[in-house]
Amino acid sequence: MEADENENISWDEEEGAEERGAAPFELGDQEAGASTRSGFVAIVGKPNVGKSTLLNTMLGVKVAPITPKPQTTRRGVRGIYTQDDRQLVFVDTPGLHRGGDTVLDQTMNREVRDAVVDVDVVLWVVDLRRPPSDEDKDVARLLGALPPDTPVFIVGNKVDAAKYPDEALSLYSELYPRAERVLAISAMNDPQAVYALRDDLFDRLKESPFFFPPDIRSDQSREQWAAELIREAAMIHLREELPYSVAVQVVEWQDPVEEGRPIVITAEIWVEKPGHRRMVIGAGGAMIKEIGRSARKQLEVFLHERVFLELEVVVRRDWRRDKEALRELGYEP
Ligand code: GDP
Ligand code: MG
């Protein structure tokens, strides 16, 4: 590190936009467990810091969608990791949504707040490449409202790409001096560090029955999961063009009636304006074809089956302000 403290530090300021919603907490059926340990871990932090990457590395499978752009994690995807007699249940919350005033914005903010209450450990993920921003301060404020005995770990991520990791970490710690642990990791490039963190979480579990059957990794329905994959494909192909006015709903899922036939999945892509609809369809249908093709390929990889994917682009004016529409998407406005 340079001797001259802040002099040579140039942080490039480039914040991601806000991210989207978490499903509220609902506990599954509890079974009487003899001497099992189980607990909830909330993963909080502003968009793009690497929460989904961390969760996926913890679980060893792809659960939440990851793209280089924010705005893709639409719901709280809960990952579940069970090893022998111990079970961790992760809540992958989106970042706090600043300044929005639609019903969706408000619903999502409330869901984020709900997600950190009643958990055993909170992982606050921060990006060590940058000093804290206003959004980080918002998260710290939210953590300040936790019951004081809730352990909070400050997880400094992207240490692989950070120029001043120690300085950054201490700035983040100042925002939450009560943190029980402060650590630097690379969720993307150093799985061993993530597994060590997972072991630490395991050690903190209290005796409790499992919250989920041991062979389950996520409580998303297959329709929600597929909708996220399709939305992710749409966001990648549309680039900057349609920020977050796109939603996807799987309206039908037909398992093959006989061997060798594909799974038939029908999904609607919701947009807010006819102009957006034209963009999603593209010239001569080229865009929607590309979106469909890449989503289908992903679905087939994960399902190990052939998939026939039918996409329809539907204009739902102002769906983000429409409680009925939000309910259809699985939010609880
Ligand atoms: P989330 O919005 O907090 O869930 O963030 P994501 O997990 O979607 O990650 C956002 C971006 O940061 C993606 O482009 C990731 O590839 C990248 N990323 C995540 N973890 C790391 C890391 O440890 N190092 C680096 N260099 N990039 C990372
Ligand atoms: Mg995410």
PDB file of N, CA, C and O and ligand atoms in Angstrom, residues 19 45-56 64-73 92-95 125 127 129 157-162 185-190, ligand 1:
ATOM      1  N   GLU A  19     -32.056  -2.652  -7.911  1.00  0.00           N
ATOM      2  CA  GLU A  19     -32.429  -4.001  -8.269  1.00  0.00           C
ATOM      3  C   GLU A  19     -33.798  -4.353  -7.714  1.00  0.00           C
ATOM      4  O   GLU A  19     -34.362  -3.648  -6.905  1.00  0.00           O
ATOM      5  N   GLY A  45     -27.189  -6.286   0.592  1.00  0.00           N
ATOM      6  CA  GLY A  45     -26.187  -5.446  -0.060  1.00  0.00           C
ATOM      7  C   GLY A  45     -26.800  -4.786  -1.267  1.00  0.00           C
ATOM      8  O   GLY A  45     -27.812  -5.256  -1.790  1.00  0.00           O
ATOM      9  N   LYS A  46     -26.166  -3.710  -1.706  1.00  0.00           N
ATOM     10  CA  LYS A  46     -26.710  -3.004  -2.860  1.00  0.00           C
ATOM     11  C   LYS A  46     -26.514  -3.852  -4.128  1.00  0.00           C
ATOM     12  O   LYS A  46     -25.789  -4.853  -4.092  1.00  0.00           O
ATOM     13  N   PRO A  47     -27.158  -3.453  -5.223  1.00  0.00           N
ATOM     14  CA  PRO A  47     -27.049  -4.220  -6.455  1.00  0.00           C
ATOM     15  C   PRO A  47     -25.600  -4.369  -6.938  1.00  0.00           C
ATOM     16  O   PRO A  47     -24.773  -3.483  -6.700  1.00  0.00           O
ATOM     17  N   ASN A  48     -25.343  -5.497  -7.575  1.00  0.00           N
ATOM     18  CA  ASN A  48     -24.094  -5.681  -8.303  1.00  0.00           C
ATOM     19  C   ASN A  48     -22.846  -5.931  -7.464  1.00  0.00           C
ATOM     20  O   ASN A  48     -21.742  -5.935  -8.003  1.00  0.00           O
ATOM     21  N   VAL A  49     -23.004  -6.113  -6.177  1.00  0.00           N
ATOM     22  CA  VAL A  49     -21.819  -6.342  -5.344  1.00  0.00           C
ATOM     23  C   VAL A  49     -21.378  -7.809  -5.364  1.00  0.00           C
ATOM     24  O   VAL A  49     -20.269  -8.137  -4.961  1.00  0.00           O
ATOM     25  N   GLY A  50     -22.282  -8.685  -5.839  1.00  0.00           N
ATOM     26  CA  GLY A  50     -21.915 -10.095  -5.944  1.00  0.00           C
ATOM     27  C   GLY A  50     -22.695 -11.016  -5.020  1.00  0.00           C
ATOM     28  O   GLY A  50     -22.249 -12.115  -4.708  1.00  0.00           O
ATOM     29  N   LYS A  51     -23.902 -10.608  -4.622  1.00  0.00           N
ATOM     30  CA  LYS A  51     -24.703 -11.440  -3.724  1.00  0.00           C
ATOM     31  C   LYS A  51     -25.082 -12.767  -4.369  1.00  0.00           C
ATOM     32  O   LYS A  51     -24.942 -13.820  -3.767  1.00  0.00           O
ATOM     33  N   SER A  52     -25.568 -12.678  -5.607  1.00  0.00           N
ATOM     34  CA  SER A  52     -25.984 -13.911  -6.283  1.00  0.00           C
ATOM     35  C   SER A  52     -24.782 -14.821  -6.536  1.00  0.00           C
ATOM     36  O   SER A  52     -24.882 -16.043  -6.395  1.00  0.00           O
ATOM     37  N   THR A  53     -23.664 -14.208  -6.896  1.00  0.00           N
ATOM     38  CA  THR A  53     -22.459 -14.995  -7.133  1.00  0.00           C
ATOM     39  C   THR A  53     -22.045 -15.721  -5.854  1.00  0.00           C
ATOM     40  O   THR A  53     -21.712 -16.906  -5.864  1.00  0.00           O
ATOM     41  N   LEU A  54     -22.097 -14.995  -4.745  1.00  0.00           N
ATOM     42  CA  LEU A  54     -21.749 -15.596  -3.455  1.00  0.00           C
ATOM     43  C   LEU A  54     -22.674 -16.770  -3.136  1.00  0.00           C
ATOM     44  O   LEU A  54     -22.224 -17.856  -2.758  1.00  0.00           O
ATOM     45  N   LEU A  55     -23.961 -16.552  -3.336  1.00  0.00           N
ATOM     46  CA  LEU A  55     -24.933 -17.611  -3.048  1.00  0.00           C
ATOM     47  C   LEU A  55     -24.661 -18.829  -3.929  1.00  0.00           C
ATOM     48  O   LEU A  55     -24.649 -19.966  -3.454  1.00  0.00           O
ATOM     49  N   ASN A  56     -24.435 -18.575  -5.201  1.00  0.00           N
ATOM     50  CA  ASN A  56     -24.210 -19.699  -6.106  1.00  0.00           C
ATOM     51  C   ASN A  56     -22.947 -20.470  -5.751  1.00  0.00           C
ATOM     52  O   ASN A  56     -22.922 -21.699  -5.824  1.00  0.00           O
ATOM     53  N   ALA A  64     -29.785 -18.320  -8.445  1.00  0.00           N
ATOM     54  CA  ALA A  64     -30.253 -16.989  -8.825  1.00  0.00           C
ATOM     55  C   ALA A  64     -29.601 -16.604 -10.149  1.00  0.00           C
ATOM     56  O   ALA A  64     -28.498 -17.025 -10.442  1.00  0.00           O
ATOM     57  N   PRO A  65     -30.302 -15.839 -10.954  1.00  0.00           N
ATOM     58  CA  PRO A  65     -29.694 -15.458 -12.220  1.00  0.00           C
ATOM     59  C   PRO A  65     -28.582 -14.439 -12.016  1.00  0.00           C
ATOM     60  O   PRO A  65     -28.697 -13.557 -11.189  1.00  0.00           O
ATOM     61  N   ILE A  66     -27.529 -14.576 -12.751  1.00  0.00           N
ATOM     62  CA  ILE A  66     -26.431 -13.613 -12.663  1.00  0.00           C
ATOM     63  C   ILE A  66     -26.178 -13.034 -14.041  1.00  0.00           C
ATOM     64  O   ILE A  66     -26.044 -13.761 -15.010  1.00  0.00           O
ATOM     65  N   THR A  67     -26.136 -11.754 -14.136  1.00  0.00           N
ATOM     66  CA  THR A  67     -25.698 -11.114 -15.369  1.00  0.00           C
ATOM     67  C   THR A  67     -24.810  -9.964 -14.956  1.00  0.00           C
ATOM     68  O   THR A  67     -24.788  -9.562 -13.805  1.00  0.00           O
ATOM     69  N   PRO A  68     -24.051  -9.413 -15.881  1.00  0.00           N
ATOM     70  CA  PRO A  68     -23.229  -8.265 -15.522  1.00  0.00           C
ATOM     71  C   PRO A  68     -24.076  -7.028 -15.244  1.00  0.00           C
ATOM     72  O   PRO A  68     -23.553  -6.016 -14.845  1.00  0.00           O
ATOM     73  N   LYS A  69     -25.360  -7.105 -15.498  1.00  0.00           N
ATOM     74  CA  LYS A  69     -26.226  -5.952 -15.252  1.00  0.00           C
ATOM     75  C   LYS A  69     -27.088  -6.190 -14.028  1.00  0.00           C
ATOM     76  O   LYS A  69     -27.479  -7.296 -13.740  1.00  0.00           O
ATOM     77  N   PRO A  70     -27.410  -5.109 -13.324  1.00  0.00           N
ATOM     78  CA  PRO A  70     -28.355  -5.261 -12.227  1.00  0.00           C
ATOM     79  C   PRO A  70     -29.762  -5.465 -12.781  1.00  0.00           C
ATOM     80  O   PRO A  70     -29.929  -5.582 -13.989  1.00  0.00           O
ATOM     81  N   GLN A  71     -30.736  -5.502 -11.905  1.00  0.00           N
ATOM     82  CA  GLN A  71     -32.149  -5.593 -12.298  1.00  0.00           C
ATOM     83  C   GLN A  71     -32.564  -6.979 -12.757  1.00  0.00           C
ATOM     84  O   GLN A  71     -33.572  -7.142 -13.420  1.00  0.00           O
ATOM     85  N   THR A  72     -31.797  -7.991 -12.460  1.00  0.00           N
ATOM     86  CA  THR A  72     -32.232  -9.304 -12.908  1.00  0.00           C
ATOM     87  C   THR A  72     -32.771 -10.175 -11.791  1.00  0.00           C
ATOM     88  O   THR A  72     -33.531 -11.079 -12.046  1.00  0.00           O
ATOM     89  N   THR A  73     -32.372  -9.931 -10.566  1.00  0.00           N
ATOM     90  CA  THR A  73     -32.887 -10.767  -9.494  1.00  0.00           C
ATOM     91  C   THR A  73     -34.243 -10.227  -9.083  1.00  0.00           C
ATOM     92  O   THR A  73     -34.337  -9.254  -8.361  1.00  0.00           O
ATOM     93  N   ASP A  92     -31.523 -14.484  -0.593  1.00  0.00           N
ATOM     94  CA  ASP A  92     -30.756 -13.616  -1.480  1.00  0.00           C
ATOM     95  C   ASP A  92     -31.628 -12.409  -1.785  1.00  0.00           C
ATOM     96  O   ASP A  92     -32.442 -12.433  -2.678  1.00  0.00           O
ATOM     97  N   THR A  93     -31.481 -11.380  -0.987  1.00  0.00           N
ATOM     98  CA  THR A  93     -32.348 -10.216  -1.178  1.00  0.00           C
ATOM     99  C   THR A  93     -31.765  -9.303  -2.231  1.00  0.00           C
ATOM    100  O   THR A  93     -30.578  -9.291  -2.467  1.00  0.00           O
ATOM    101  N   PRO A  94     -32.598  -8.506  -2.853  1.00  0.00           N
ATOM    102  CA  PRO A  94     -32.066  -7.503  -3.770  1.00  0.00           C
ATOM    103  C   PRO A  94     -31.547  -6.347  -2.934  1.00  0.00           C
ATOM    104  O   PRO A  94     -31.744  -6.310  -1.733  1.00  0.00           O
ATOM    105  N   GLY A  95     -30.910  -5.409  -3.544  1.00  0.00           N
ATOM    106  CA  GLY A  95     -30.496  -4.218  -2.801  1.00  0.00           C
ATOM    107  C   GLY A  95     -31.702  -3.380  -2.475  1.00  0.00           C
ATOM    108  O   GLY A  95     -32.792  -3.623  -2.973  1.00  0.00           O
ATOM    109  N   VAL A 125     -22.884  -7.885   1.967  1.00  0.00           N
ATOM    110  CA  VAL A 125     -21.881  -7.970   0.906  1.00  0.00           C
ATOM    111  C   VAL A 125     -21.593  -6.570   0.371  1.00  0.00           C
ATOM    112  O   VAL A 125     -22.512  -5.811   0.065  1.00  0.00           O
ATOM    113  N   ASP A 127     -18.662  -4.144  -2.122  1.00  0.00           N
ATOM    114  CA  ASP A 127     -17.721  -4.223  -3.244  1.00  0.00           C
ATOM    115  C   ASP A 127     -16.428  -3.501  -2.855  1.00  0.00           C
ATOM    116  O   ASP A 127     -16.407  -2.273  -2.728  1.00  0.00           O
ATOM    117  N   ARG A 129     -13.896  -2.838  -4.446  1.00  0.00           N
ATOM    118  CA  ARG A 129     -13.252  -1.992  -5.453  1.00  0.00           C
ATOM    119  C   ARG A 129     -13.585  -0.523  -5.238  1.00  0.00           C
ATOM    120  O   ARG A 129     -12.989   0.360  -5.829  1.00  0.00           O
ATOM    121  N   ASN A 157     -16.371  -8.197  -0.974  1.00  0.00           N
ATOM    122  CA  ASN A 157     -16.228  -9.065  -2.153  1.00  0.00           C
ATOM    123  C   ASN A 157     -15.373  -8.389  -3.231  1.00  0.00           C
ATOM    124  O   ASN A 157     -15.094  -7.197  -3.160  1.00  0.00           O
ATOM    125  N   LYS A 158     -14.987  -9.162  -4.217  1.00  0.00           N
ATOM    126  CA  LYS A 158     -14.209  -8.712  -5.374  1.00  0.00           C
ATOM    127  C   LYS A 158     -12.810  -8.268  -4.946  1.00  0.00           C
ATOM    128  O   LYS A 158     -12.230  -7.361  -5.549  1.00  0.00           O
ATOM    129  N   VAL A 159     -12.281  -8.916  -3.917  1.00  0.00           N
ATOM    130  CA  VAL A 159     -10.941  -8.551  -3.460  1.00  0.00           C
ATOM    131  C   VAL A 159      -9.927  -8.793  -4.581  1.00  0.00           C
ATOM    132  O   VAL A 159      -8.903  -8.116  -4.663  1.00  0.00           O
ATOM    133  N   ASP A 160     -10.260  -9.717  -5.480  1.00  0.00           N
ATOM    134  CA  ASP A 160      -9.363 -10.002  -6.617  1.00  0.00           C
ATOM    135  C   ASP A 160      -9.148  -8.777  -7.507  1.00  0.00           C
ATOM    136  O   ASP A 160      -8.126  -8.650  -8.163  1.00  0.00           O
ATOM    137  N   ALA A 161     -10.144  -7.890  -7.528  1.00  0.00           N
ATOM    138  CA  ALA A 161     -10.074  -6.749  -8.445  1.00  0.00           C
ATOM    139  C   ALA A 161      -9.938  -5.416  -7.715  1.00  0.00           C
ATOM    140  O   ALA A 161     -10.064  -4.357  -8.308  1.00  0.00           O
ATOM    141  N   ALA A 162      -9.705  -5.475  -6.414  1.00  0.00           N
ATOM    142  CA  ALA A 162      -9.676  -4.240  -5.615  1.00  0.00           C
ATOM    143  C   ALA A 162      -8.262  -3.681  -5.518  1.00  0.00           C
ATOM    144  O   ALA A 162      -7.317  -4.409  -5.252  1.00  0.00           O
ATOM    145  N   ILE A 185     -13.217 -11.472   0.445  1.00  0.00           N
ATOM    146  CA  ILE A 185     -13.274 -12.692  -0.357  1.00  0.00           C
ATOM    147  C   ILE A 185     -13.399 -12.340  -1.838  1.00  0.00           C
ATOM    148  O   ILE A 185     -13.608 -11.186  -2.206  1.00  0.00           O
ATOM    149  N   SER A 186     -13.275 -13.363  -2.651  1.00  0.00           N
ATOM    150  CA  SER A 186     -13.679 -13.237  -4.040  1.00  0.00           C
ATOM    151  C   SER A 186     -14.680 -14.352  -4.309  1.00  0.00           C
ATOM    152  O   SER A 186     -14.312 -15.516  -4.420  1.00  0.00           O
ATOM    153  N   ALA A 187     -15.946 -13.964  -4.362  1.00  0.00           N
ATOM    154  CA  ALA A 187     -16.999 -14.970  -4.538  1.00  0.00           C
ATOM    155  C   ALA A 187     -16.860 -15.675  -5.877  1.00  0.00           C
ATOM    156  O   ALA A 187     -17.238 -16.824  -6.038  1.00  0.00           O
ATOM    157  N   MET A 188     -16.289 -14.947  -6.829  1.00  0.00           N
ATOM    158  CA  MET A 188     -16.194 -15.487  -8.185  1.00  0.00           C
ATOM    159  C   MET A 188     -14.965 -16.377  -8.357  1.00  0.00           C
ATOM    160  O   MET A 188     -15.030 -17.395  -9.026  1.00  0.00           O
ATOM    161  N   ASN A 189     -13.853 -15.979  -7.751  1.00  0.00           N
ATOM    162  CA  ASN A 189     -12.588 -16.652  -8.066  1.00  0.00           C
ATOM    163  C   ASN A 189     -11.977 -17.471  -6.945  1.00  0.00           C
ATOM    164  O   ASN A 189     -10.956 -18.112  -7.145  1.00  0.00           O
ATOM    165  N   ASP A 190     -12.560 -17.424  -5.777  1.00  0.00           N
ATOM    166  CA  ASP A 190     -11.940 -18.142  -4.670  1.00  0.00           C
ATOM    167  C   ASP A 190     -12.972 -18.935  -3.875  1.00  0.00           C
ATOM    168  O   ASP A 190     -13.340 -18.569  -2.763  1.00  0.00           O
TER     169      ASP A 190
HETATM  170  P1  GDP B   1     -25.717  -8.988  -7.091  1.00  0.00           P
HETATM  171  O1  GDP B   1     -26.488  -7.956  -7.865  1.00  0.00           O
HETATM  172  O2  GDP B   1     -25.258  -8.439  -5.793  1.00  0.00           O
HETATM  173  O3  GDP B   1     -26.472 -10.275  -6.933  1.00  0.00           O
HETATM  174  O4  GDP B   1     -24.393  -9.271  -7.939  1.00  0.00           O
HETATM  175  P2  GDP B   1     -24.044 -10.462  -8.930  1.00  0.00           P
HETATM  176  O5  GDP B   1     -23.740 -11.706  -8.184  1.00  0.00           O
HETATM  177  O6  GDP B   1     -25.085 -10.522  -9.995  1.00  0.00           O
HETATM  178  O7  GDP B   1     -22.654  -9.919  -9.524  1.00  0.00           O
HETATM  179  C1  GDP B   1     -22.547  -8.674 -10.161  1.00  0.00           C
HETATM  180  C2  GDP B   1     -21.308  -8.639 -11.023  1.00  0.00           C
HETATM  181  O8  GDP B   1     -20.120  -8.738 -10.230  1.00  0.00           O
HETATM  182  C3  GDP B   1     -21.225  -9.811 -12.007  1.00  0.00           C
HETATM  183  O9  GDP B   1     -20.719  -9.307 -13.228  1.00  0.00           O
HETATM  184  C4  GDP B   1     -20.242 -10.763 -11.343  1.00  0.00           C
HETATM  185  O10 GDP B   1     -19.556 -11.551 -12.280  1.00  0.00           O
HETATM  186  C5  GDP B   1     -19.290  -9.803 -10.663  1.00  0.00           C
HETATM  187  N1  GDP B   1     -18.618 -10.428  -9.497  1.00  0.00           N
HETATM  188  C6  GDP B   1     -19.197 -11.137  -8.513  1.00  0.00           C
HETATM  189  N2  GDP B   1     -18.287 -11.580  -7.626  1.00  0.00           N
HETATM  190  C7  GDP B   1     -17.086 -11.139  -8.054  1.00  0.00           C
HETATM  191  C8  GDP B   1     -15.748 -11.274  -7.558  1.00  0.00           C
HETATM  192  O11 GDP B   1     -15.462 -11.915  -6.539  1.00  0.00           O
HETATM  193  N3  GDP B   1     -14.768 -10.635  -8.264  1.00  0.00           N
HETATM  194  C9  GDP B   1     -15.035  -9.931  -9.393  1.00  0.00           C
HETATM  195  N4  GDP B   1     -14.011  -9.357 -10.005  1.00  0.00           N
HETATM  196  N5  GDP B   1     -16.275  -9.802  -9.904  1.00  0.00           N
HETATM  197  C10 GDP B   1     -17.291 -10.390  -9.235  1.00  0.00           C
END
